[in-house]
PDB file of C-alpha atoms in Angstrom:
ATOM      1  CA  SER A   1     144.731-108.491 -26.135  1.00 36.00           C
ATOM      2  CA  ASP A   2     141.876-108.704 -28.640  1.00 36.00           C
ATOM      3  CA  LEU A   3     140.374-111.582 -26.646  1.00 35.00           C
ATOM      4  CA  THR A   4     139.845-109.633 -23.444  1.00 36.00           C
ATOM      5  CA  GLU A   5     138.349-106.303 -22.552  1.00 35.00           C
ATOM      6  CA  THR A   6     138.140-104.574 -19.209  1.00 34.00           C
ATOM      7  CA  VAL A   7     135.535-102.076 -18.102  1.00 35.00           C
ATOM      8  CA  ASP A   8     136.214 -98.878 -16.070  1.00 32.00           C
ATOM      9  CA  GLN A   9     139.949 -99.479 -15.764  1.00 30.00           C
ATOM     10  CA  THR A  10     142.655-101.199 -17.783  1.00 29.00           C
ATOM     11  CA  SER A  11     144.048-104.494 -16.473  1.00 31.00           C
ATOM     12  CA  ALA A  12     147.530-105.853 -16.977  1.00 30.00           C
ATOM     13  CA  VAL A  13     147.642-108.831 -19.329  1.00 32.00           C
ATOM     14  CA  ALA A  14     150.543-111.275 -19.301  1.00 30.00           C
ATOM     15  CA  VAL A  15     150.695-114.350 -21.525  1.00 31.00           C
ATOM     16  CA  GLU A  16     152.401-117.450 -20.144  1.00 33.00           C
ATOM     17  CA  GLY A  17     152.456-120.206 -22.767  1.00 33.00           C
ATOM     18  CA  ASN A  18     148.847-120.997 -23.597  1.00 36.00           C
ATOM     19  CA  THR A  19     147.583-119.447 -20.354  1.00 37.00           C
ATOM     20  CA  GLU A  20     146.527-115.823 -20.315  1.00 40.00           C
ATOM     21  CA  ARG A  21     146.373-114.199 -16.885  1.00 38.00           C
ATOM     22  CA  LEU A  22     144.217-111.148 -16.268  1.00 42.00           C
ATOM     23  CA  LEU A  23     145.471-109.268 -13.244  1.00 38.00           C
ATOM     24  CA  SER A  24     143.106-106.599 -12.051  1.00 37.00           C
ATOM     25  CA  GLY A  25     144.286-103.678 -10.017  1.00 35.00           C
ATOM     26  CA  GLY A  26     142.860-100.781  -8.012  1.00 29.00           C
ATOM     27  CA  LYS A  27     139.086-100.624  -8.068  1.00 36.00           C
ATOM     28  CA  LEU A  28     138.629-102.710 -11.204  1.00 46.00           C
ATOM     29  CA  ASP A  29     135.623-104.924 -10.638  1.00 78.00           C
ATOM     30  CA  VAL A  30     134.536-106.033 -14.117  1.00 87.00           C
ATOM     31  CA  VAL A  31     136.467-108.161 -16.625  1.00 89.00           C
ATOM     32  CA  ILE A  32     135.151-109.455 -19.952  1.00 91.00           C
ATOM     33  CA  VAL A  33     136.541-112.816 -21.055  1.00 92.00           C
ATOM     34  CA  GLU A  34     135.835-114.102 -24.547  1.00 93.00           C
ATOM     35  CA  SER A  35     136.990-116.287 -27.408  1.00 93.00           C
ATOM     36  CA  PRO A  36     137.599-114.986 -30.928  1.00 92.00           C
ATOM     37  CA  HIS A  37     134.343-114.665 -32.926  1.00 91.00           C
ATOM     38  CA  ASN A  38     134.245-117.098 -34.618  1.00 91.00           C
ATOM     39  CA  TYR A  39     136.753-119.143 -32.628  1.00 91.00           C
ATOM     40  CA  HIS A  40     139.475-121.194 -34.338  1.00 92.00           C
ATOM     41  CA  ASN A  41     139.847-124.946 -34.755  1.00 92.00           C
ATOM     42  CA  ASN A  42     142.147-126.903 -32.404  1.00 92.00           C
ATOM     43  CA  MET A  43     142.093-124.336 -29.607  1.00 92.00           C
ATOM     44  CA  GLN A  44     143.260-125.283 -26.123  1.00 92.00           C
ATOM     45  CA  GLU A  45     143.477-122.310 -23.819  1.00 93.00           C
ATOM     46  CA  GLU A  46     143.089-121.352 -20.193  1.00 92.00           C
ATOM     47  CA  LYS A  47     142.412-117.806 -19.048  1.00 93.00           C
ATOM     48  CA  ILE A  48     142.899-116.947 -15.384  1.00 91.00           C
ATOM     49  CA  VAL A  49     140.757-114.081 -14.100  1.00 91.00           C
ATOM     50  CA  SER A  50     141.643-112.563 -10.734  1.00 89.00           C
ATOM     51  CA  ILE A  51     139.853-109.682  -9.005  1.00 88.00           C
ATOM     52  CA  PRO A  52     141.721-109.173  -5.699  1.00 86.00           C
ATOM     53  CA  GLY A  53     139.517-108.214  -2.776  1.00 82.00           C
ATOM     54  CA  ALA A  54     136.379-109.801  -4.220  1.00 84.00           C
ATOM     55  CA  SER A  55     134.640-112.361  -2.045  1.00 82.00           C
ATOM     56  CA  HIS A  56     132.475-113.515  -4.959  1.00 85.00           C
ATOM     57  CA  LEU A  57     132.464-113.295  -8.744  1.00 87.00           C
ATOM     58  CA  CYS A  58     129.295-112.946 -10.824  1.00 89.00           C
ATOM     59  CA  LEU A  59     129.381-114.637 -14.244  1.00 91.00           C
ATOM     60  CA  THR A  60     127.008-113.421 -16.962  1.00 91.00           C
ATOM     61  CA  PHE A  61     127.231-115.167 -20.334  1.00 93.00           C
ATOM     62  CA  ASP A  62     126.400-113.406 -23.603  1.00 93.00           C
ATOM     63  CA  GLU A  63     123.170-114.564 -25.265  1.00 93.00           C
ATOM     64  CA  ARG A  64     125.127-115.244 -28.478  1.00 94.00           C
ATOM     65  CA  CYS A  65     127.346-117.966 -26.938  1.00 94.00           C
ATOM     66  CA  HIS A  66     127.469-120.878 -29.393  1.00 94.00           C
ATOM     67  CA  THR A  67     129.925-123.746 -29.863  1.00 94.00           C
ATOM     68  CA  GLU A  68     129.807-127.119 -31.582  1.00 93.00           C
ATOM     69  CA  LYS A  69     127.688-129.359 -29.378  1.00 93.00           C
ATOM     70  CA  GLY A  70     129.671-132.040 -27.573  1.00 90.00           C
ATOM     71  CA  LYS A  71     132.921-131.090 -29.308  1.00 91.00           C
ATOM     72  CA  ASP A  72     133.946-127.506 -28.494  1.00 93.00           C
ATOM     73  CA  THR A  73     133.614-126.863 -24.772  1.00 93.00           C
ATOM     74  CA  LEU A  74     134.079-124.260 -22.063  1.00 94.00           C
ATOM     75  CA  GLN A  75     134.305-124.988 -18.375  1.00 93.00           C
ATOM     76  CA  VAL A  76     134.908-122.478 -15.582  1.00 93.00           C
ATOM     77  CA  PHE A  77     136.781-123.452 -12.405  1.00 93.00           C
ATOM     78  CA  ARG A  78     137.206-121.566  -9.139  1.00 90.00           C
ATOM     79  CA  MET A  79     140.636-121.458  -7.523  1.00 86.00           C
ATOM     80  CA  VAL A  80     140.603-122.836  -3.966  1.00 82.00           C
ATOM     81  CA  ARG A  81     143.503-122.576  -1.540  1.00 77.00           C
ATOM     82  CA  VAL A  82     144.368-125.851   0.159  1.00 74.00           C
ATOM     83  CA  PRO A  83     144.325-125.277   3.968  1.00 75.00           C
ATOM     84  CA  GLY A  84     147.811-125.483   5.443  1.00 76.00           C
ATOM     85  CA  HIS A  85     149.496-125.389   2.027  1.00 75.00           C
ATOM     86  CA  THR A  86     150.491-122.850  -0.576  1.00 75.00           C
ATOM     87  CA  ASP A  87     148.870-125.054  -3.239  1.00 77.00           C
ATOM     88  CA  VAL A  88     145.746-124.011  -5.118  1.00 79.00           C
ATOM     89  CA  LYS A  89     143.300-126.523  -6.562  1.00 82.00           C
ATOM     90  CA  LYS A  90     140.579-126.079  -9.171  1.00 86.00           C
ATOM     91  CA  GLU A  91     136.931-126.826  -8.432  1.00 86.00           C
ATOM     92  CA  ALA A  92     134.283-126.790 -11.166  1.00 89.00           C
ATOM     93  CA  ALA A  93     132.179-123.611 -10.970  1.00 89.00           C
ATOM     94  CA  THR A  94     130.050-124.498 -14.009  1.00 90.00           C
ATOM     95  CA  PRO A  95     129.188-127.694 -15.847  1.00 91.00           C
ATOM     96  CA  VAL A  96     130.840-128.226 -19.235  1.00 93.00           C
ATOM     97  CA  LEU A  97     129.228-125.639 -21.519  1.00 93.00           C
ATOM     98  CA  HIS A  98     128.664-126.215 -25.246  1.00 93.00           C
ATOM     99  CA  GLY A  99     126.011-126.110 -27.948  1.00 92.00           C
ATOM    100  CA  ASP A 100     123.705-123.456 -29.364  1.00 93.00           C
ATOM    101  CA  PRO A 101     122.621-120.341 -27.392  1.00 92.00           C
ATOM    102  CA  SER A 102     119.716-122.187 -25.747  1.00 92.00           C
ATOM    103  CA  CYS A 103     122.219-124.468 -23.963  1.00 92.00           C
ATOM    104  CA  TRP A 104     124.112-121.658 -22.172  1.00 93.00           C
ATOM    105  CA  PRO A 105     123.234-120.153 -18.758  1.00 91.00           C
ATOM    106  CA  LYS A 106     120.561-117.446 -18.983  1.00 90.00           C
ATOM    107  CA  SER A 107     120.928-116.096 -15.440  1.00 88.00           C
ATOM    108  CA  THR A 108     123.958-114.767 -13.585  1.00 88.00           C
ATOM    109  CA  ILE A 109     126.056-117.365 -11.751  1.00 88.00           C
ATOM    110  CA  LEU A 110     127.526-116.406  -8.338  1.00 87.00           C
ATOM    111  CA  VAL A 111     130.851-118.083  -7.481  1.00 87.00           C
ATOM    112  CA  ALA A 112     132.696-117.762  -4.149  1.00 85.00           C
ATOM    113  CA  GLY A 113     136.299-116.573  -4.401  1.00 85.00           C
ATOM    114  CA  ASP A 114     138.321-113.973  -6.289  1.00 87.00           C
ATOM    115  CA  SER A 115     139.912-116.105  -9.033  1.00 89.00           C
ATOM    116  CA  LEU A 116     138.580-118.239 -11.885  1.00 92.00           C
ATOM    117  CA  VAL A 117     140.011-120.307 -14.728  1.00 92.00           C
ATOM    118  CA  PHE A 118     138.213-120.385 -18.096  1.00 95.00           C
ATOM    119  CA  ARG A 119     139.212-123.548 -20.004  1.00 94.00           C
ATOM    120  CA  PHE A 120     138.187-123.590 -23.674  1.00 94.00           C
ATOM    121  CA  MET A 121     138.873-126.410 -26.130  1.00 93.00           C
ATOM    122  CA  SER A 122     137.812-126.903 -29.748  1.00 92.00           C
ATOM    123  CA  ASP A 123     138.331-129.751 -32.191  1.00 91.00           C
ATOM    124  CA  ALA A 124     139.490-129.683 -35.825  1.00 90.00           C
ATOM    125  CA  PHE A 125     136.007-129.299 -37.350  1.00 89.00           C
ATOM    126  CA  ASN A 126     133.235-126.692 -37.361  1.00 88.00           C
ATOM    127  CA  ASN A 127     133.401-123.458 -35.445  1.00 89.00           C
ATOM    128  CA  PHE A 128     130.748-121.023 -34.303  1.00 92.00           C
ATOM    129  CA  TRP A 129     130.490-117.665 -32.511  1.00 93.00           C
ATOM    130  CA  GLY A 130     132.231-118.870 -29.341  1.00 93.00           C
ATOM    131  CA  TYR A 131     131.718-117.463 -25.859  1.00 94.00           C
ATOM    132  CA  ARG A 132     131.765-114.149 -24.004  1.00 94.00           C
ATOM    133  CA  CYS A 133     131.404-113.759 -20.252  1.00 94.00           C
ATOM    134  CA  VAL A 134     131.216-110.665 -18.050  1.00 92.00           C
ATOM    135  CA  VAL A 135     132.904-111.352 -14.696  1.00 91.00           C
ATOM    136  CA  THR A 136     131.939-108.901 -11.933  1.00 89.00           C
ATOM    137  CA  GLY A 137     133.727-108.898  -8.586  1.00 87.00           C
ATOM    138  CA  ILE A 138     131.716-108.139  -5.451  1.00 84.00           C
ATOM    139  CA  ASN A 139     132.676-108.123  -1.790  1.00 79.00           C
ATOM    140  CA  ILE A 140     130.116-109.619   0.579  1.00 72.00           C
ATOM    141  CA  THR A 141     131.168-108.917   4.176  1.00 62.00           C
ATOM    142  CA  TYR A 142     129.674-109.118   7.633  1.00 52.00           C
ATOM    143  CA  PRO A 143     130.689-106.562  10.296  1.00 52.00           C
ATOM    144  CA  GLY A 144     133.587-107.882  12.354  1.00 51.00           C
ATOM    145  CA  THR A 145     134.160-110.835  10.031  1.00 51.00           C
ATOM    146  CA  LYS A 146     137.044-111.184   7.618  1.00 52.00           C
ATOM    147  CA  TRP A 147     135.609-113.081   4.665  1.00 48.00           C
ATOM    148  CA  SER A 148     137.362-116.196   3.479  1.00 48.00           C
ATOM    149  CA  ALA A 149     136.056-117.712   0.269  1.00 46.00           C
ATOM    150  CA  ASP A 150     137.123-121.136   1.566  1.00 46.00           C
ATOM    151  CA  ALA A 151     135.457-120.843   4.977  1.00 45.00           C
ATOM    152  CA  CYS A 152     131.979-119.293   5.036  1.00 46.00           C
ATOM    153  CA  PRO A 153     130.746-117.588   8.196  1.00 42.00           C
ATOM    154  CA  ARG A 154     127.856-119.351   9.954  1.00 41.00           C
ATOM    155  CA  LEU A 155     124.134-118.512  10.054  1.00 40.00           C
ATOM    156  CA  PRO A 156     124.284-115.077  11.784  1.00 44.00           C
ATOM    157  CA  VAL A 157     125.396-113.525   8.493  1.00 53.00           C
ATOM    158  CA  LEU A 158     122.204-114.373   6.605  1.00 60.00           C
ATOM    159  CA  PHE A 159     120.395-111.144   7.406  1.00 55.00           C
ATOM    160  CA  GLU A 160     123.416-109.018   6.520  1.00 61.00           C
ATOM    161  CA  LEU A 161     124.026-111.163   3.446  1.00 69.00           C
ATOM    162  CA  GLN A 162     120.509-110.429   2.199  1.00 65.00           C
ATOM    163  CA  ARG A 163     121.029-106.673   2.671  1.00 60.00           C
ATOM    164  CA  THR A 164     124.446-106.742   1.010  1.00 69.00           C
ATOM    165  CA  LEU A 165     123.263-108.846  -1.935  1.00 75.00           C
ATOM    166  CA  ALA A 166     120.380-106.462  -2.520  1.00 69.00           C
ATOM    167  CA  ARG A 167     122.872-103.599  -2.739  1.00 65.00           C
ATOM    168  CA  TYR A 168     125.102-105.455  -5.184  1.00 71.00           C
ATOM    169  CA  ALA A 169     122.359-107.062  -7.270  1.00 77.00           C
ATOM    170  CA  ALA A 170     122.396-104.084  -9.624  1.00 66.00           C
ATOM    171  CA  VAL A 171     126.068-104.697 -10.375  1.00 67.00           C
ATOM    172  CA  CYS A 172     125.287-108.133 -11.804  1.00 69.00           C
ATOM    173  CA  ALA A 173     121.890-107.201 -13.240  1.00 72.00           C
ATOM    174  CA  LYS A 174     123.006-104.163 -15.228  1.00 64.00           C
ATOM    175  CA  THR A 175     124.348-106.400 -18.003  1.00 60.00           C
ATOM    176  CA  LEU A 176     120.912-108.017 -18.315  1.00 68.00           C
ATOM    177  CA  VAL A 177     119.054-104.687 -18.479  1.00 70.00           C
ATOM    178  CA  VAL A 178     120.962-103.411 -21.503  1.00 62.00           C
ATOM    179  CA  GLY A 179     119.463-106.112 -23.699  1.00 62.00           C
ATOM    180  CA  GLY A 180     120.756-107.846 -26.788  1.00 62.00           C
ATOM    181  CA  THR A 181     121.038-106.843 -30.402  1.00 68.00           C
ATOM    182  CA  VAL A 182     117.866-106.094 -32.357  1.00 69.00           C
ATOM    183  CA  ALA A 183     116.631-109.160 -34.249  1.00 75.00           C
ATOM    184  CA  GLU A 184     115.532-109.028 -37.907  1.00 79.00           C
ATOM    185  CA  GLU A 185     111.892-109.645 -36.913  1.00 79.00           C
ATOM    186  CA  GLU A 186     112.003-106.611 -34.593  1.00 74.00           C
ATOM    187  CA  LYS A 187     113.466-104.438 -37.352  1.00 77.00           C
ATOM    188  CA  GLN A 188     110.635-105.441 -39.674  1.00 79.00           C
ATOM    189  CA  LEU A 189     108.024-104.527 -37.046  1.00 78.00           C
ATOM    190  CA  VAL A 190     109.527-101.172 -36.033  1.00 75.00           C
ATOM    191  CA  ALA A 191     106.609 -99.253 -37.587  1.00 77.00           C
ATOM    192  CA  VAL A 192     104.110-101.254 -35.553  1.00 76.00           C
ATOM    193  CA  LEU A 193     106.123-100.900 -32.326  1.00 71.00           C
ATOM    194  CA  ASP A 194     106.365 -97.119 -32.845  1.00 76.00           C
ATOM    195  CA  SER A 195     102.618 -96.738 -33.429  1.00 75.00           C
ATOM    196  CA  PRO A 196     100.377 -94.829 -30.949  1.00 76.00           C
ATOM    197  CA  LEU A 197      98.976 -98.171 -29.727  1.00 72.00           C
ATOM    198  CA  PHE A 198     102.128 -98.771 -27.685  1.00 65.00           C
ATOM    199  CA  VAL A 199     102.675 -95.263 -26.334  1.00 59.00           C
TER     200      VAL A 199
END
């Protein structure tokens, strides 16, 4: 699909009506979910991202995310299993996202669970760049504990959690280190930036 891209390994993509499911396999731990750029009018779509084996998913939004404020919206939900049932319910993982790039999350969002739903809707007027989100699966475990995203272990895991998060922080942070595209102002000042003053 031209709307999705996977990193390190190809994922299987199956389209069911207006819902696109991204099924990751093997050691795949990064999925990129995005709208067309620019997105179309009258869109109503849900994309389900699943990274089996992940205890948490890190969401990092592109700095270019931009939709019509108050009209064209994205909301991300986590999938939660209902105890004692085979049913799955959706819980909001983010607020409703919309507007210019300053309105979108700047830092990585950590969400418990291995599955998310991206719900994007646009109206019949005005369209902008859209959205792009890097979803990274991580597995936070404590020795002797089988992690359940719906039932967190108690306080004894905090020390191990800190150690594990430190190890996996680079996985989420690497997308921030790369940096964005070079702005016009930076291009105009390239001679100054390359001068011996900054060496």
